[in-house]
């Protein structure tokens, strides 16, 4: 009897052990894996609103705030190919910031949270150097963009930027080399300016699209135009229609004079562009990608921007420059308070000079909030509504009855003072009337009279 009892106890213990092992081997139901974000495709460049590449202004904090407030994709500032080749890649173990360091400071910084949405822009005039530069950073970005539009001397003097517009063979060879060298998950795109001639622009666009790019951004100004000149966005519709007619599914992105999310519909209605890219408006307010951009930025943006920048160890000079560009409508902030903060910023020589305005340097909390916002509302799902259909106006033809309706009186015939009806017939007076031979190349010879 005792033996049977002991046997039963041992059997129960064995069963409990098996159950315990089963429970420990199974994953915790509360732990869920983060959804894997697929690599970019040409469709990701459509119906989006993007942050433009901006030297000095397109820093990591600016890009993250743009993503937080609705930017679909973000472009990094242009980096010259040779410069990045000599940089040292360093990862901050605390913040996770990835820095490509030069001799004195970081030339380019990024963070894994922005990788699915980050396009790295290269300034290059050499296919081999462009490929080397792209391979240097491709582990940290989702796309490579070739700058073919910067008109500044630092870019054009070496044949880069807008100088490529007049050297289409070199331009296309760089794009072809990039597409051939990059893996499929890395997109290749280009950003150009309009040429003075629309015909020449279309010829260039055709060659660029045939290199295998995923998207083409067109800054709707020519090389000699500046930001103060109105962007010629009306020229873009023909380019969009031309690219769509090529049947490659390439997105055409408009750049120039878009003020934000609420203005993007106007731009798309005029241009037919698949997406819109914003530069100056985003430089003034990185939240312009939202239908409700931030107001009173002295309270809602600047302190947060400074906290994040210090947490990331962003260069103070760049931080100060970017912050000084911020502008927005004032609702609750008094003008005197706004002026006081601007004065404090101008006088500050480091982050410490802004202690009174920032109060608490909780940069980690600012970053965590950005991460939560991006994970809760993935930027690539933040899409513009489809552009309104183009309504082609046709000549209205009145349904005039063949017979005069009853009760209608015949109009009086025109008097001698009535205007003449248009006459498009060209009447050539005979030589007998003019006294000159019609073929004589002298003034008055062969007079043609056009009556209007």
Short mmCIF file of N, CA, C and O in Angstrom, two decimals, residues 346-412:
data_model
loop_
_atom_site.label_atom_id
_atom_site.label_comp_id
_atom_site.label_asym_id
_atom_site.label_seq_id
_atom_site.Cartn_x
_atom_site.Cartn_y
_atom_site.Cartn_z
N UNK A 346 20.80 84.27 -29.00
CA UNK A 346 21.87 84.96 -29.71
C UNK A 346 23.11 85.15 -28.85
O UNK A 346 24.24 85.11 -29.35
N UNK A 347 22.91 85.32 -27.53
CA UNK A 347 24.03 85.56 -26.64
C UNK A 347 24.68 84.27 -26.13
O UNK A 347 25.80 84.30 -25.64
N UNK A 348 23.99 83.16 -26.28
CA UNK A 348 24.49 81.90 -25.73
C UNK A 348 25.66 81.35 -26.55
O UNK A 348 25.62 81.36 -27.78
N UNK A 349 26.66 80.85 -25.84
CA UNK A 349 27.82 80.25 -26.48
C UNK A 349 27.87 78.73 -26.26
O UNK A 349 28.80 78.07 -26.74
N UNK A 350 26.88 78.22 -25.57
CA UNK A 350 26.78 76.77 -25.35
C UNK A 350 25.35 76.47 -24.90
O UNK A 350 24.53 77.38 -24.70
N UNK A 351 25.05 75.18 -24.73
CA UNK A 351 23.73 74.80 -24.25
C UNK A 351 23.44 75.39 -22.87
O UNK A 351 22.29 75.72 -22.56
N UNK A 352 24.48 75.54 -22.07
CA UNK A 352 24.27 76.06 -20.71
C UNK A 352 23.68 77.47 -20.72
O UNK A 352 23.01 77.86 -19.76
N UNK A 353 23.94 78.21 -21.77
CA UNK A 353 23.40 79.56 -21.85
C UNK A 353 21.89 79.61 -21.98
O UNK A 353 21.27 80.67 -21.81
N UNK A 354 21.27 78.44 -22.26
CA UNK A 354 19.81 78.37 -22.43
C UNK A 354 19.13 77.70 -21.24
O UNK A 354 17.98 77.29 -21.33
N UNK A 355 19.85 77.59 -20.12
CA UNK A 355 19.29 76.92 -18.94
C UNK A 355 17.97 77.54 -18.48
O UNK A 355 17.02 76.84 -18.13
N UNK A 356 17.90 78.85 -18.48
CA UNK A 356 16.71 79.54 -17.99
C UNK A 356 15.49 79.24 -18.86
O UNK A 356 14.37 79.10 -18.36
N UNK A 357 15.71 79.11 -20.17
CA UNK A 357 14.60 78.85 -21.09
C UNK A 357 14.19 77.39 -21.08
O UNK A 357 13.00 77.06 -21.16
N UNK A 358 15.16 76.49 -20.97
CA UNK A 358 14.88 75.06 -21.03
C UNK A 358 14.47 74.51 -19.67
O UNK A 358 13.62 73.62 -19.57
N UNK A 359 15.10 75.00 -18.63
CA UNK A 359 14.82 74.59 -17.25
C UNK A 359 15.31 73.16 -16.98
O UNK A 359 16.27 72.97 -16.27
N UNK A 360 14.64 72.17 -17.51
CA UNK A 360 15.03 70.78 -17.25
C UNK A 360 15.59 70.15 -18.53
O UNK A 360 14.90 70.13 -19.55
N UNK A 361 16.81 69.64 -18.44
CA UNK A 361 17.44 69.04 -19.63
C UNK A 361 17.08 67.56 -19.70
O UNK A 361 17.92 66.68 -19.51
N UNK A 362 15.82 67.29 -20.02
CA UNK A 362 15.31 65.91 -20.09
C UNK A 362 15.31 65.42 -21.53
O UNK A 362 14.27 65.09 -22.10
N UNK A 363 16.50 65.37 -22.12
CA UNK A 363 16.60 64.97 -23.52
C UNK A 363 16.19 63.54 -23.77
O UNK A 363 15.60 63.23 -24.81
N UNK A 364 16.46 62.64 -22.81
CA UNK A 364 16.06 61.25 -22.96
C UNK A 364 14.55 61.14 -23.06
O UNK A 364 14.02 60.36 -23.87
N UNK A 365 13.83 61.90 -22.29
CA UNK A 365 12.37 61.88 -22.35
C UNK A 365 11.87 62.41 -23.69
O UNK A 365 10.89 61.89 -24.24
N UNK A 366 12.52 63.44 -24.20
CA UNK A 366 12.13 63.96 -25.52
C UNK A 366 12.31 62.90 -26.59
O UNK A 366 11.45 62.72 -27.46
N UNK A 367 13.44 62.20 -26.53
CA UNK A 367 13.70 61.16 -27.53
C UNK A 367 12.71 60.02 -27.40
O UNK A 367 12.19 59.51 -28.41
N UNK A 368 12.42 59.60 -26.18
CA UNK A 368 11.46 58.51 -25.98
C UNK A 368 10.09 58.88 -26.53
O UNK A 368 9.37 58.03 -27.08
N UNK A 369 9.71 60.13 -26.39
CA UNK A 369 8.42 60.57 -26.92
C UNK A 369 8.41 60.50 -28.44
O UNK A 369 7.40 60.12 -29.05
N UNK A 370 9.52 60.87 -29.07
CA UNK A 370 9.61 60.79 -30.53
C UNK A 370 9.51 59.34 -30.99
O UNK A 370 8.81 59.03 -31.96
N UNK A 371 10.20 58.44 -30.27
CA UNK A 371 10.15 57.02 -30.62
C UNK A 371 8.73 56.49 -30.51
O UNK A 371 8.24 55.78 -31.40
N UNK A 372 8.05 56.84 -29.43
CA UNK A 372 6.66 56.38 -29.27
C UNK A 372 5.78 56.91 -30.39
O UNK A 372 4.90 56.19 -30.91
N UNK A 373 5.98 58.17 -30.77
CA UNK A 373 5.17 58.76 -31.83
C UNK A 373 5.41 58.07 -33.16
O UNK A 373 4.46 57.78 -33.90
N UNK A 374 6.67 57.78 -33.46
CA UNK A 374 7.00 57.13 -34.74
C UNK A 374 6.45 55.70 -34.77
O UNK A 374 5.93 55.24 -35.79
N UNK A 375 6.56 54.98 -33.65
CA UNK A 375 6.07 53.61 -33.61
C UNK A 375 4.55 53.54 -33.64
O UNK A 375 3.96 52.63 -34.23
N UNK A 376 3.90 54.52 -33.02
CA UNK A 376 2.44 54.52 -33.01
C UNK A 376 1.86 54.97 -34.34
O UNK A 376 0.80 54.49 -34.77
N UNK A 377 2.54 55.89 -35.00
CA UNK A 377 2.09 56.40 -36.30
C UNK A 377 3.25 56.35 -37.28
O UNK A 377 3.93 57.34 -37.51
N UNK A 378 3.50 55.18 -37.87
CA UNK A 378 4.64 55.04 -38.79
C UNK A 378 4.60 56.10 -39.89
O UNK A 378 3.59 56.25 -40.58
N UNK A 379 5.68 56.84 -40.05
CA UNK A 379 5.68 57.94 -41.04
C UNK A 379 5.32 57.50 -42.45
O UNK A 379 4.69 58.26 -43.19
N UNK A 380 5.72 56.31 -42.85
CA UNK A 380 5.44 55.87 -44.22
C UNK A 380 3.95 55.62 -44.46
O UNK A 380 3.52 55.45 -45.60
N UNK A 381 3.17 55.62 -43.39
CA UNK A 381 1.72 55.52 -43.53
C UNK A 381 1.05 56.89 -43.52
O UNK A 381 -0.17 56.98 -43.69
N UNK A 382 1.86 57.92 -43.32
CA UNK A 382 1.32 59.29 -43.30
C UNK A 382 1.31 59.80 -44.73
O UNK A 382 2.32 60.29 -45.23
N UNK A 383 0.18 59.68 -45.39
CA UNK A 383 0.09 59.96 -46.82
C UNK A 383 -0.84 61.13 -47.11
O UNK A 383 -1.84 61.35 -46.42
N UNK A 384 -0.50 61.84 -48.16
CA UNK A 384 -1.39 62.88 -48.66
C UNK A 384 -2.58 62.25 -49.35
O UNK A 384 -2.45 61.19 -49.97
N UNK A 385 -3.74 62.87 -49.27
CA UNK A 385 -4.88 62.36 -50.03
C UNK A 385 -4.60 62.49 -51.52
O UNK A 385 -3.82 63.34 -51.95
N UNK A 386 -5.22 61.65 -52.35
CA UNK A 386 -4.98 61.73 -53.79
C UNK A 386 -5.29 63.12 -54.32
O UNK A 386 -6.22 63.79 -53.83
N UNK A 387 -4.52 63.59 -55.29
CA UNK A 387 -4.78 64.92 -55.84
C UNK A 387 -6.12 64.97 -56.55
O UNK A 387 -6.59 63.95 -57.08
N UNK A 388 -6.78 66.10 -56.57
CA UNK A 388 -8.06 66.21 -57.27
C UNK A 388 -7.88 65.97 -58.75
O UNK A 388 -6.84 66.32 -59.33
N UNK A 389 -8.86 65.36 -59.40
CA UNK A 389 -8.74 65.12 -60.84
C UNK A 389 -8.69 66.42 -61.61
O UNK A 389 -9.29 67.43 -61.22
N UNK A 390 -7.95 66.39 -62.70
CA UNK A 390 -7.84 67.56 -63.56
C UNK A 390 -9.08 67.66 -64.43
O UNK A 390 -9.44 66.72 -65.14
N UNK A 391 -9.75 68.78 -64.35
CA UNK A 391 -10.95 69.02 -65.15
C UNK A 391 -10.56 69.83 -66.38
O UNK A 391 -10.09 70.96 -66.26
N UNK A 392 -10.70 69.21 -67.53
CA UNK A 392 -10.38 69.88 -68.78
C UNK A 392 -11.63 70.61 -69.27
O UNK A 392 -12.66 70.00 -69.55
N UNK A 393 -11.52 71.91 -69.34
CA UNK A 393 -12.65 72.71 -69.79
C UNK A 393 -12.80 72.63 -71.30
O UNK A 393 -11.83 72.83 -72.04
N UNK A 394 -13.97 72.30 -71.74
CA UNK A 394 -14.27 72.24 -73.17
C UNK A 394 -15.17 73.41 -73.55
O UNK A 394 -15.88 73.96 -72.72
N UNK A 395 -15.07 73.76 -74.81
CA UNK A 395 -15.91 74.85 -75.30
C UNK A 395 -17.38 74.48 -75.17
O UNK A 395 -17.80 73.40 -75.58
N UNK A 396 -18.11 75.36 -74.58
CA UNK A 396 -19.54 75.12 -74.42
C UNK A 396 -20.26 75.42 -75.72
O UNK A 396 -20.10 76.50 -76.31
N UNK A 397 -21.02 74.46 -76.18
CA UNK A 397 -21.80 74.63 -77.40
C UNK A 397 -23.26 74.77 -77.02
O UNK A 397 -23.85 73.85 -76.44
N UNK A 398 -23.81 75.91 -77.29
CA UNK A 398 -25.20 76.16 -76.93
C UNK A 398 -26.13 75.36 -77.81
O UNK A 398 -25.91 75.24 -79.02
N UNK A 399 -27.13 74.78 -77.17
CA UNK A 399 -28.13 74.03 -77.94
C UNK A 399 -29.12 75.02 -78.55
O UNK A 399 -30.23 75.23 -78.08
N UNK A 400 -28.68 75.66 -79.65
CA UNK A 400 -29.50 76.68 -80.29
C UNK A 400 -30.55 76.02 -81.19
O UNK A 400 -30.19 75.21 -82.06
N UNK A 401 -31.80 76.30 -80.99
CA UNK A 401 -32.82 75.70 -81.87
C UNK A 401 -32.70 76.22 -83.30
O UNK A 401 -32.23 77.32 -83.54
N UNK A 402 -33.06 75.38 -84.23
CA UNK A 402 -32.97 75.75 -85.64
C UNK A 402 -34.00 76.80 -86.01
O UNK A 402 -33.84 77.53 -86.98
N UNK A 403 -35.07 76.88 -85.27
CA UNK A 403 -36.11 77.88 -85.56
C UNK A 403 -36.16 78.90 -84.45
O UNK A 403 -35.80 78.60 -83.30
N UNK A 404 -36.59 80.09 -84.77
CA UNK A 404 -36.68 81.14 -83.77
C UNK A 404 -37.83 80.85 -82.82
O UNK A 404 -38.94 80.57 -83.24
N UNK A 405 -37.57 80.87 -81.51
CA UNK A 405 -38.65 80.60 -80.54
C UNK A 405 -39.76 81.62 -80.70
O UNK A 405 -39.54 82.76 -81.11
N UNK A 406 -40.97 81.22 -80.37
CA UNK A 406 -42.10 82.15 -80.48
C UNK A 406 -41.91 83.38 -79.61
O UNK A 406 -41.39 83.29 -78.50
N UNK A 407 -42.34 84.53 -80.13
CA UNK A 407 -42.29 85.76 -79.38
C UNK A 407 -40.95 86.46 -79.43
O UNK A 407 -40.76 87.50 -78.79
N UNK A 408 -39.95 85.90 -80.16
CA UNK A 408 -38.63 86.52 -80.24
C UNK A 408 -38.62 87.55 -81.35
O UNK A 408 -39.06 87.28 -82.47
N UNK A 409 -38.15 88.74 -81.05
CA UNK A 409 -38.07 89.79 -82.05
C UNK A 409 -36.72 89.77 -82.73
O UNK A 409 -35.70 89.49 -82.11
N UNK A 410 -36.72 90.05 -84.03
CA UNK A 410 -35.47 90.12 -84.75
C UNK A 410 -34.68 91.35 -84.30
O UNK A 410 -35.24 92.42 -84.13
N UNK A 411 -33.36 91.22 -84.09
CA UNK A 411 -32.57 92.38 -83.65
C UNK A 411 -32.44 93.39 -84.77
O UNK A 411 -32.55 93.07 -85.95
N UNK A 412 -32.22 94.64 -84.35
CA UNK A 412 -31.99 95.69 -85.33
C UNK A 412 -30.64 95.47 -86.00
O UNK A 412 -29.69 95.04 -85.37
#
